[in-house]
C-alpha atoms as a PDB file:
ATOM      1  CA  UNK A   1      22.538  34.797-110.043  1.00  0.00           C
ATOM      2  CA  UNK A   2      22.433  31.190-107.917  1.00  0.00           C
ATOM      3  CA  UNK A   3      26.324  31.664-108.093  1.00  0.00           C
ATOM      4  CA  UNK A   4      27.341  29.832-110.971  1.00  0.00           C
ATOM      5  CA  UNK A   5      30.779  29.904-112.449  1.00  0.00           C
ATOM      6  CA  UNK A   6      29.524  29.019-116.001  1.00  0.00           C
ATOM      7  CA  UNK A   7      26.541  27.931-117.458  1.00  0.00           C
ATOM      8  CA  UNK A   8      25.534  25.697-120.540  1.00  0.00           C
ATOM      9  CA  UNK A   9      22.737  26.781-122.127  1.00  0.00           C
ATOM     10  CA  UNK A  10      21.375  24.425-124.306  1.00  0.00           C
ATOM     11  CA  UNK A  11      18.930  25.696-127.235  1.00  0.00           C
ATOM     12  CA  UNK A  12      17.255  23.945-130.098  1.00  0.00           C
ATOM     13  CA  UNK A  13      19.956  24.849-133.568  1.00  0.00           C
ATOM     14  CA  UNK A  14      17.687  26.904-135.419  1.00  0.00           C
ATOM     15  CA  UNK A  15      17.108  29.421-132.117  1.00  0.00           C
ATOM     16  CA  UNK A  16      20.865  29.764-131.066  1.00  0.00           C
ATOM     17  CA  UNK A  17      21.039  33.486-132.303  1.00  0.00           C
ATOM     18  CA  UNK A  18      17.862  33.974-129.244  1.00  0.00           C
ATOM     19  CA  UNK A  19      20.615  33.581-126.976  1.00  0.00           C
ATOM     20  CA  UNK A  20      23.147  36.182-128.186  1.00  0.00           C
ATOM     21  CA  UNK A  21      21.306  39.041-125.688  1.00  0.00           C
ATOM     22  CA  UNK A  22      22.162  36.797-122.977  1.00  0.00           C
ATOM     23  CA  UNK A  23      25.039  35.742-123.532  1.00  0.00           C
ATOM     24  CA  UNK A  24      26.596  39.160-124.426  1.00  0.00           C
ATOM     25  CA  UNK A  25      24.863  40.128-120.789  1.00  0.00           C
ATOM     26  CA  UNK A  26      27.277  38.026-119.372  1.00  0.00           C
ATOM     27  CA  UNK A  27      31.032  39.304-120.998  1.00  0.00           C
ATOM     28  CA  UNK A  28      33.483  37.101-118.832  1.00  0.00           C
ATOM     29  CA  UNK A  29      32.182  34.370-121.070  1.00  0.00           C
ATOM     30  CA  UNK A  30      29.973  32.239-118.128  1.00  0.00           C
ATOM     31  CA  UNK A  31      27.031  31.341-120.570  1.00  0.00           C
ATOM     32  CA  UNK A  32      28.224  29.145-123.176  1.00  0.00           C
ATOM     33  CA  UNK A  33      25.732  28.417-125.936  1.00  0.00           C
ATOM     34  CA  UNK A  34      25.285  24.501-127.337  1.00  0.00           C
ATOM     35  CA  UNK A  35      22.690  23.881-129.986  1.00  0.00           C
ATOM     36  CA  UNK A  36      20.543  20.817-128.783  1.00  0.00           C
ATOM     37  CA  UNK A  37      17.900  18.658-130.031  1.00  0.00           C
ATOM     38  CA  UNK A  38      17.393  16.477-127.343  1.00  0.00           C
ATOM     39  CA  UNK A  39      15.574  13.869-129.725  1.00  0.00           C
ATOM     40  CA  UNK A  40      19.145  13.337-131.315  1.00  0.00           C
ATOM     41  CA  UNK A  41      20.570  10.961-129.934  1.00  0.00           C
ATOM     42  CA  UNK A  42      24.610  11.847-131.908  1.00  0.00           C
ATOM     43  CA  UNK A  43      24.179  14.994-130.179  1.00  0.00           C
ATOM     44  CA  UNK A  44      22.930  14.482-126.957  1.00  0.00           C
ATOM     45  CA  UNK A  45      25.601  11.485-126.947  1.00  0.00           C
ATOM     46  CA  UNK A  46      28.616  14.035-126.696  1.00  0.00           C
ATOM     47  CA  UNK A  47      27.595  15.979-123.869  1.00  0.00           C
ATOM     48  CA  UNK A  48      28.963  14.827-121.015  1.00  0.00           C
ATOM     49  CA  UNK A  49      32.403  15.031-122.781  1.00  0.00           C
ATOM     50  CA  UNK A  50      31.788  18.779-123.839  1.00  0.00           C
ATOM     51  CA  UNK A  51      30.908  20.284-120.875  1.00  0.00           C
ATOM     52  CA  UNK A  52      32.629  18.130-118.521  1.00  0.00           C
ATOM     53  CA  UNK A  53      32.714  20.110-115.202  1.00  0.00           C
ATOM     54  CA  UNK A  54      29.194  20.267-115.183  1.00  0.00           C
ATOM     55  CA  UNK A  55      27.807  19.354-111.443  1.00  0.00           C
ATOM     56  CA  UNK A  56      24.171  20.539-112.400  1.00  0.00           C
ATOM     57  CA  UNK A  57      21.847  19.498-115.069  1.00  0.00           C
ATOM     58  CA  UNK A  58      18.514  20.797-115.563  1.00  0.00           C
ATOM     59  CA  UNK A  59      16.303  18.885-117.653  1.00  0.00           C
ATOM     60  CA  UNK A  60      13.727  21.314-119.089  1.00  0.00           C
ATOM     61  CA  UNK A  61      12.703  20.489-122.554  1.00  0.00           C
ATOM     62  CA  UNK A  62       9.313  19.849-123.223  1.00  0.00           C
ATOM     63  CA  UNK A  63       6.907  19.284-126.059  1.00  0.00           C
ATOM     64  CA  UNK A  64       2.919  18.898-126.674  1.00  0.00           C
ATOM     65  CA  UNK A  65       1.233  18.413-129.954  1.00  0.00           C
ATOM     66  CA  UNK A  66      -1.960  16.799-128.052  1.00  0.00           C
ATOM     67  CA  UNK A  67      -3.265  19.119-126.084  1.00  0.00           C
ATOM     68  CA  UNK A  68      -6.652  19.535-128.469  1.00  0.00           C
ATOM     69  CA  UNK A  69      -8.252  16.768-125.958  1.00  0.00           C
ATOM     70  CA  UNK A  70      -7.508  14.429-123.106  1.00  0.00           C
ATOM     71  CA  UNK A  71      -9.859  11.440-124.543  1.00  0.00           C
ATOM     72  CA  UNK A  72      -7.492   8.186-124.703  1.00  0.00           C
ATOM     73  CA  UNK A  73     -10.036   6.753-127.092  1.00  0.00           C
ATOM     74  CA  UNK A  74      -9.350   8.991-129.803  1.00  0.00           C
ATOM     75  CA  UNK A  75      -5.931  10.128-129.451  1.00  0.00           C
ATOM     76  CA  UNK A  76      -3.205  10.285-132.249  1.00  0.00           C
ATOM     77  CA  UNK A  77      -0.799   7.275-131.541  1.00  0.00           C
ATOM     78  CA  UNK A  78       1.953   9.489-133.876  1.00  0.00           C
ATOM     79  CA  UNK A  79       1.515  12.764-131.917  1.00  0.00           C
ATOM     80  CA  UNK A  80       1.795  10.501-128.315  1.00  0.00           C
ATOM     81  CA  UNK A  81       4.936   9.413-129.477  1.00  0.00           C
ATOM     82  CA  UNK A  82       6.625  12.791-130.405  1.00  0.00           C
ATOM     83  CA  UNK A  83       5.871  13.457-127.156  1.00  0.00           C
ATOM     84  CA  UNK A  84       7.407  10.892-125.055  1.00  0.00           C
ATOM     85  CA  UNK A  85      11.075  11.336-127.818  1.00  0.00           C
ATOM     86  CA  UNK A  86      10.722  15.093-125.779  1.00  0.00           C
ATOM     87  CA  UNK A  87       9.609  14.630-122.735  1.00  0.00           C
ATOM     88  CA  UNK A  88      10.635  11.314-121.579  1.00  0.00           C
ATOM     89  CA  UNK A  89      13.601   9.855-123.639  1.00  0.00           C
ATOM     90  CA  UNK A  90      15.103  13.377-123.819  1.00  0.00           C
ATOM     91  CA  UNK A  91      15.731  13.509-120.038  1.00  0.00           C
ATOM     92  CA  UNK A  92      16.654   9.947-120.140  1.00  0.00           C
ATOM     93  CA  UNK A  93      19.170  10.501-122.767  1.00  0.00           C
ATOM     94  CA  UNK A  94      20.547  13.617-121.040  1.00  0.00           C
ATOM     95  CA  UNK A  95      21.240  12.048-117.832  1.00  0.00           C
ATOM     96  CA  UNK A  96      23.070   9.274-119.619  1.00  0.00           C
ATOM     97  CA  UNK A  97      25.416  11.724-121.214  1.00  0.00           C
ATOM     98  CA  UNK A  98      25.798  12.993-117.696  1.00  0.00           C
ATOM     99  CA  UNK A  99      25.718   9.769-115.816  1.00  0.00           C
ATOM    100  CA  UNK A 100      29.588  10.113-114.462  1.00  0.00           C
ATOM    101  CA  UNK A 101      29.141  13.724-113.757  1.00  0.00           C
ATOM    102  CA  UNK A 102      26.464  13.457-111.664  1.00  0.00           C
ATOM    103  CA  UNK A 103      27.090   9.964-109.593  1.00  0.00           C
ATOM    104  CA  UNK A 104      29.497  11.297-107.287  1.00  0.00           C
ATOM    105  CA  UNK A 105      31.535   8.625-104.625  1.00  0.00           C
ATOM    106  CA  UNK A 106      31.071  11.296-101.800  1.00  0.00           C
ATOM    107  CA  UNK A 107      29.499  14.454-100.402  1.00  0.00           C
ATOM    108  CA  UNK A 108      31.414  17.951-100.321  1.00  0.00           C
ATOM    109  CA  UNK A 109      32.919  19.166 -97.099  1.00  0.00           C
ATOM    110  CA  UNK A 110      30.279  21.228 -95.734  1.00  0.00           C
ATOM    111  CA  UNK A 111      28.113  18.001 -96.382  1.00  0.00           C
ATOM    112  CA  UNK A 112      25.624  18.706 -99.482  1.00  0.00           C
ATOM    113  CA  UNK A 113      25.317  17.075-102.324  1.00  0.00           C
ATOM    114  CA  UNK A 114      28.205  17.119-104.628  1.00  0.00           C
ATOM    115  CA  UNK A 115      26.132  17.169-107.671  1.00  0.00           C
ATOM    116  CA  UNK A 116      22.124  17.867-108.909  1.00  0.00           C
ATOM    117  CA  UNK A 117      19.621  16.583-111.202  1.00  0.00           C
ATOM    118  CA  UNK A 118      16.905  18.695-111.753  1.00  0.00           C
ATOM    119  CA  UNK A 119      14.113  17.610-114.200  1.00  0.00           C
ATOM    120  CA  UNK A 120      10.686  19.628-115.214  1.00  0.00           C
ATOM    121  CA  UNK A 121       7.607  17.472-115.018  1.00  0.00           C
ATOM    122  CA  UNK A 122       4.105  18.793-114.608  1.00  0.00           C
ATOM    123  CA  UNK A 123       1.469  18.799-111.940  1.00  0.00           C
ATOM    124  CA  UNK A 124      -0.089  16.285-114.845  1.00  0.00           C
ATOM    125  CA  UNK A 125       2.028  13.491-113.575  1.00  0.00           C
ATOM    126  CA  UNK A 126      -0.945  13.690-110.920  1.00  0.00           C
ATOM    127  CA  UNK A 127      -3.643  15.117-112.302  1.00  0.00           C
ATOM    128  CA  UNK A 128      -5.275  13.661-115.033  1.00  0.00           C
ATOM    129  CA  UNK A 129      -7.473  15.922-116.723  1.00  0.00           C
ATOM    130  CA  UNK A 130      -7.050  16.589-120.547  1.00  0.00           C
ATOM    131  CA  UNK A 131      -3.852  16.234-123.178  1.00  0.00           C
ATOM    132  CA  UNK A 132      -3.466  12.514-122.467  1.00  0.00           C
ATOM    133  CA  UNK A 133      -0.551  12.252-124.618  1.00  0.00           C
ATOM    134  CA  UNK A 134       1.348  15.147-122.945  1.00  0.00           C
ATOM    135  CA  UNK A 135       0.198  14.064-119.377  1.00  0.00           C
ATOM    136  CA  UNK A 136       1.483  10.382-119.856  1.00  0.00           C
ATOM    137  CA  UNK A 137       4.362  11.782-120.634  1.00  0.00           C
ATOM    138  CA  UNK A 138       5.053  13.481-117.396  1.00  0.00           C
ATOM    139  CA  UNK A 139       4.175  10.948-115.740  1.00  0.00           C
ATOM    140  CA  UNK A 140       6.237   8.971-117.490  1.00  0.00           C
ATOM    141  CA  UNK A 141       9.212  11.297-116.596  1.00  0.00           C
ATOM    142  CA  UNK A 142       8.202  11.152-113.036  1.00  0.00           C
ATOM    143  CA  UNK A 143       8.758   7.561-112.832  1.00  0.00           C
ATOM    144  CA  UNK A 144      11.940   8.011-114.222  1.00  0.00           C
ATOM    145  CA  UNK A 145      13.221  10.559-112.017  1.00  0.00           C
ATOM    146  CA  UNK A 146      12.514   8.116-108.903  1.00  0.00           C
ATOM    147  CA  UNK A 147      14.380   6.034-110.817  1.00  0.00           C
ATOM    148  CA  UNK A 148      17.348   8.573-111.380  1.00  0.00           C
ATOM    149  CA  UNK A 149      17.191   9.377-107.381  1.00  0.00           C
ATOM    150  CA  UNK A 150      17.978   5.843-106.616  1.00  0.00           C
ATOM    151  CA  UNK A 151      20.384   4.733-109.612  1.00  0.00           C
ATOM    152  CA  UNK A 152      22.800   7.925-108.967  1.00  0.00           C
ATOM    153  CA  UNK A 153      22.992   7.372-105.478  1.00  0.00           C
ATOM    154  CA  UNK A 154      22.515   9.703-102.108  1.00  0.00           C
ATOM    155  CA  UNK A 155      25.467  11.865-102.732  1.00  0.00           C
ATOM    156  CA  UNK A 156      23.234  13.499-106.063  1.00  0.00           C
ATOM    157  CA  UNK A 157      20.531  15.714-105.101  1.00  0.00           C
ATOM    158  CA  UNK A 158      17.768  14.711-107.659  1.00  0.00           C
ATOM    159  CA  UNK A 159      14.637  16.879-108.010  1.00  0.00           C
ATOM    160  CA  UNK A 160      11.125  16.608-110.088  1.00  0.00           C
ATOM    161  CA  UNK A 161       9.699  20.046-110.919  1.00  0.00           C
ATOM    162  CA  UNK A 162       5.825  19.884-110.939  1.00  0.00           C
ATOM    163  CA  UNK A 163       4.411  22.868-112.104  1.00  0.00           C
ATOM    164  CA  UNK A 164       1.268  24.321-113.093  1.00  0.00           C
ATOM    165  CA  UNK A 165       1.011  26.198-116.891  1.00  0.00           C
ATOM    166  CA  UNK A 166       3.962  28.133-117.097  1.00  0.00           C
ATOM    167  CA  UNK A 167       4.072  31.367-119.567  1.00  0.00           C
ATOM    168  CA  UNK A 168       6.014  29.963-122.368  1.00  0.00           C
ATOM    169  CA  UNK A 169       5.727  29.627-126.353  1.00  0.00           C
ATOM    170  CA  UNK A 170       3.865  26.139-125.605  1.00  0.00           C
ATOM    171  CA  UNK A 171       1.164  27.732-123.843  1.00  0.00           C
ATOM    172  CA  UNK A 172       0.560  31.460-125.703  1.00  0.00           C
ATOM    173  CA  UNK A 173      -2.209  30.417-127.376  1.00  0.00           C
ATOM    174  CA  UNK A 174      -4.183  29.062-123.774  1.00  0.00           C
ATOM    175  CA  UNK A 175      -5.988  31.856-121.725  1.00  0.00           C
ATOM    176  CA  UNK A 176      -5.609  29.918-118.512  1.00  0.00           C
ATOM    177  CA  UNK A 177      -3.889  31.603-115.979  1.00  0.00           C
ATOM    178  CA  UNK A 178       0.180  30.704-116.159  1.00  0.00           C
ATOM    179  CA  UNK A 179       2.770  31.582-114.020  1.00  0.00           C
ATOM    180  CA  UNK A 180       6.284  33.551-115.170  1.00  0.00           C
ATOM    181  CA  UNK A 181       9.401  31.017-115.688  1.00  0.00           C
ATOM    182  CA  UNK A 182      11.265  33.791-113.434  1.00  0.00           C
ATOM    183  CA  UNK A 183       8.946  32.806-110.584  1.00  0.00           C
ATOM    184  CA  UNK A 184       9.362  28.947-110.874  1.00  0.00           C
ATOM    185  CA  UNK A 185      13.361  29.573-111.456  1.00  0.00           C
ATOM    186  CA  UNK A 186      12.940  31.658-107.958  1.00  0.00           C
ATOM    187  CA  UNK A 187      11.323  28.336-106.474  1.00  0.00           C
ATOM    188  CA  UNK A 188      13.747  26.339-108.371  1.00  0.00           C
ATOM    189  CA  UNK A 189      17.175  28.228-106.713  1.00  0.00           C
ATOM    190  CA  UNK A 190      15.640  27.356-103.027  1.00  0.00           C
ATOM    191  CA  UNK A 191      14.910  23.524-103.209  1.00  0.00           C
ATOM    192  CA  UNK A 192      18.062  23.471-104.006  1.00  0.00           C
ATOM    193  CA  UNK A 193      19.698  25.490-101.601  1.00  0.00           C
ATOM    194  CA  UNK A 194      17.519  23.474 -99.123  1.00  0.00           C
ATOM    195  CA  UNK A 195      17.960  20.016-100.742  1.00  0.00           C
ATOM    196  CA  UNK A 196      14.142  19.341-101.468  1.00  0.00           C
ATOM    197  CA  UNK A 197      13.396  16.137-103.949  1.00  0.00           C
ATOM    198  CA  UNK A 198       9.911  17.686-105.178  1.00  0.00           C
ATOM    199  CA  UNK A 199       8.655  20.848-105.667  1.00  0.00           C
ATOM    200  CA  UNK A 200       5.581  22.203-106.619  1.00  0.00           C
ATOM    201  CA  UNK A 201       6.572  26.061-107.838  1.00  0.00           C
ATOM    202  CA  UNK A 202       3.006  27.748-107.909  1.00  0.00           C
ATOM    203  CA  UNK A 203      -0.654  27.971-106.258  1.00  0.00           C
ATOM    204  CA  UNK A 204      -2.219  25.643-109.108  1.00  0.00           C
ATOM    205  CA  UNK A 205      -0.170  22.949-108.541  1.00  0.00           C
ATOM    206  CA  UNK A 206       0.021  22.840-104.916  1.00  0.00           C
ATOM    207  CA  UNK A 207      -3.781  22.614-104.615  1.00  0.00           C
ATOM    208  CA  UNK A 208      -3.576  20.183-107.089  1.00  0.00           C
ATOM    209  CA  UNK A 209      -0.786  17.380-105.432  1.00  0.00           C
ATOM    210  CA  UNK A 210      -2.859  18.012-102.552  1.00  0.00           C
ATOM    211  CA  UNK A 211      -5.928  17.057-103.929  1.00  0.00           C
ATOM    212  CA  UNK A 212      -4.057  13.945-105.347  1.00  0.00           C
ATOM    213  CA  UNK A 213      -2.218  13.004-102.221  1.00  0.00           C
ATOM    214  CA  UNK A 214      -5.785  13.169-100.696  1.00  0.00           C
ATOM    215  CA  UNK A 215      -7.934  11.190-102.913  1.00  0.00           C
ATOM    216  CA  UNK A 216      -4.493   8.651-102.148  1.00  0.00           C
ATOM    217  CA  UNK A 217      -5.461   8.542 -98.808  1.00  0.00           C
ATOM    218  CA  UNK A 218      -9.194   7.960 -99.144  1.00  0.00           C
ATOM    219  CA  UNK A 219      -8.617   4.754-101.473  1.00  0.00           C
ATOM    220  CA  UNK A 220      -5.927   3.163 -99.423  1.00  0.00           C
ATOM    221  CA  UNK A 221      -7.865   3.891 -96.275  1.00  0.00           C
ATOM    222  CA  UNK A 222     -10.483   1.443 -98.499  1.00  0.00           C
ATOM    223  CA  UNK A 223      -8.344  -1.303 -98.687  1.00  0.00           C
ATOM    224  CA  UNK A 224      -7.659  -1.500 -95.101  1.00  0.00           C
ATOM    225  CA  UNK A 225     -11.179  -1.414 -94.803  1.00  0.00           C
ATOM    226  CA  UNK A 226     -11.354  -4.460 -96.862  1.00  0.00           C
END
């Protein structure tokens, strides 16, 4: 619908058949299918070289097997770990695969970005509230997307996703209030349109970076004060 000629739809190898509705939505063959664990690294290795006119990568896998507490005292070292393979080293991975794909010498004509990284976070990179494991994590990844937006250079549009809960499998069983994946996609297809580098998608996390960027202000307005 954003006006892509194909798209790669990557999908964890014992799901693949959950993507035959869409793909038969689609007959002129534009969704291609490619089973992913993005915790292999023989898999994600090959990428690049499969789908190699790819000028947009989003990076939207994401795991949490902590989320029964946010005390750092007592969480499981094991389950921490899973979480960063998913959430962190996935992306990292990925964008290796796609490193020469997305580092483009020069702009396109009309003068936008030739290429686009775009990689889901959470609005826990700044709030720190509960799942410690899963919220290091994204914080982790935020880092590294900073990192991505200098190491591929100004002709790559890079953008961090922040969002609040979104409805997914991950968060059925949570009777907080979550927003639709349609509605952050909807977000999604205008920062890029528009070329922003962050984006908070819903209500939640918008009061939420603002309450962060506050509190940011308040303690460095302390050390000048110093």
């Amino acid at each position: 619908r954003g006006g892509a000629r194909k798209v790669y739809a990557t999908v964890r190898p014992n799901r693949v058949s959950e993507l035959d509705e869409l793909v038969e939505s689609y007959p002129d063959g534009r969704v291609v299918v490619i089973a992913l664990d993005v915790t292999d690294q023989d898999m994600v290795r090959t990428l690049g070289t499969q789908c190699p006119d790819v000028d947009l990568v989003i990076n939207n896998a994401g795991a949490s097997f902590s989320t029964n507490g946010g005390n750092s005292l007592v969480l499981d070292p094991e389950k921490a770990q899973k979480e960063m393979e998913v959430n962190y080293f996935g992306p990292m991975r990925i964008v290796q695969s796609f490193a020469s794909n997305l580092k483009r010498s020069e702009r396109k004509e009309n003068g936008s970005c030739a290429a686009a990284l775009v990689t889901v976070a959470s609005i826990l990179s700044f709030r720190n509230v509960w799942a410690c494991g899963y919220g290091s994590s994204k914080a982790a990844v935020h880092y590294l997307t900073d990192a991505h937006r200098r190491d591929l250079g100004g002709n790559t549009l890079v953008i961090g996703v922040y969002p609040g809960a979104i409805d997914t499998d991950m968060n059925a069983k949570y009777e907080f209030e979550k927003y639709s994946p349609a509605s952050v996609a909807h977000e999604l297809l205008a920062a890029l349109r528009e070329g922003k580098e962050h984006l908070f998608p819903d209500p939640y996390s918008k009061k939420w970076v603002n309450d962060y960027l506050e509190r940011t202000n308040k303690s460095l307005k302390q050390l000048e004060d110093i």
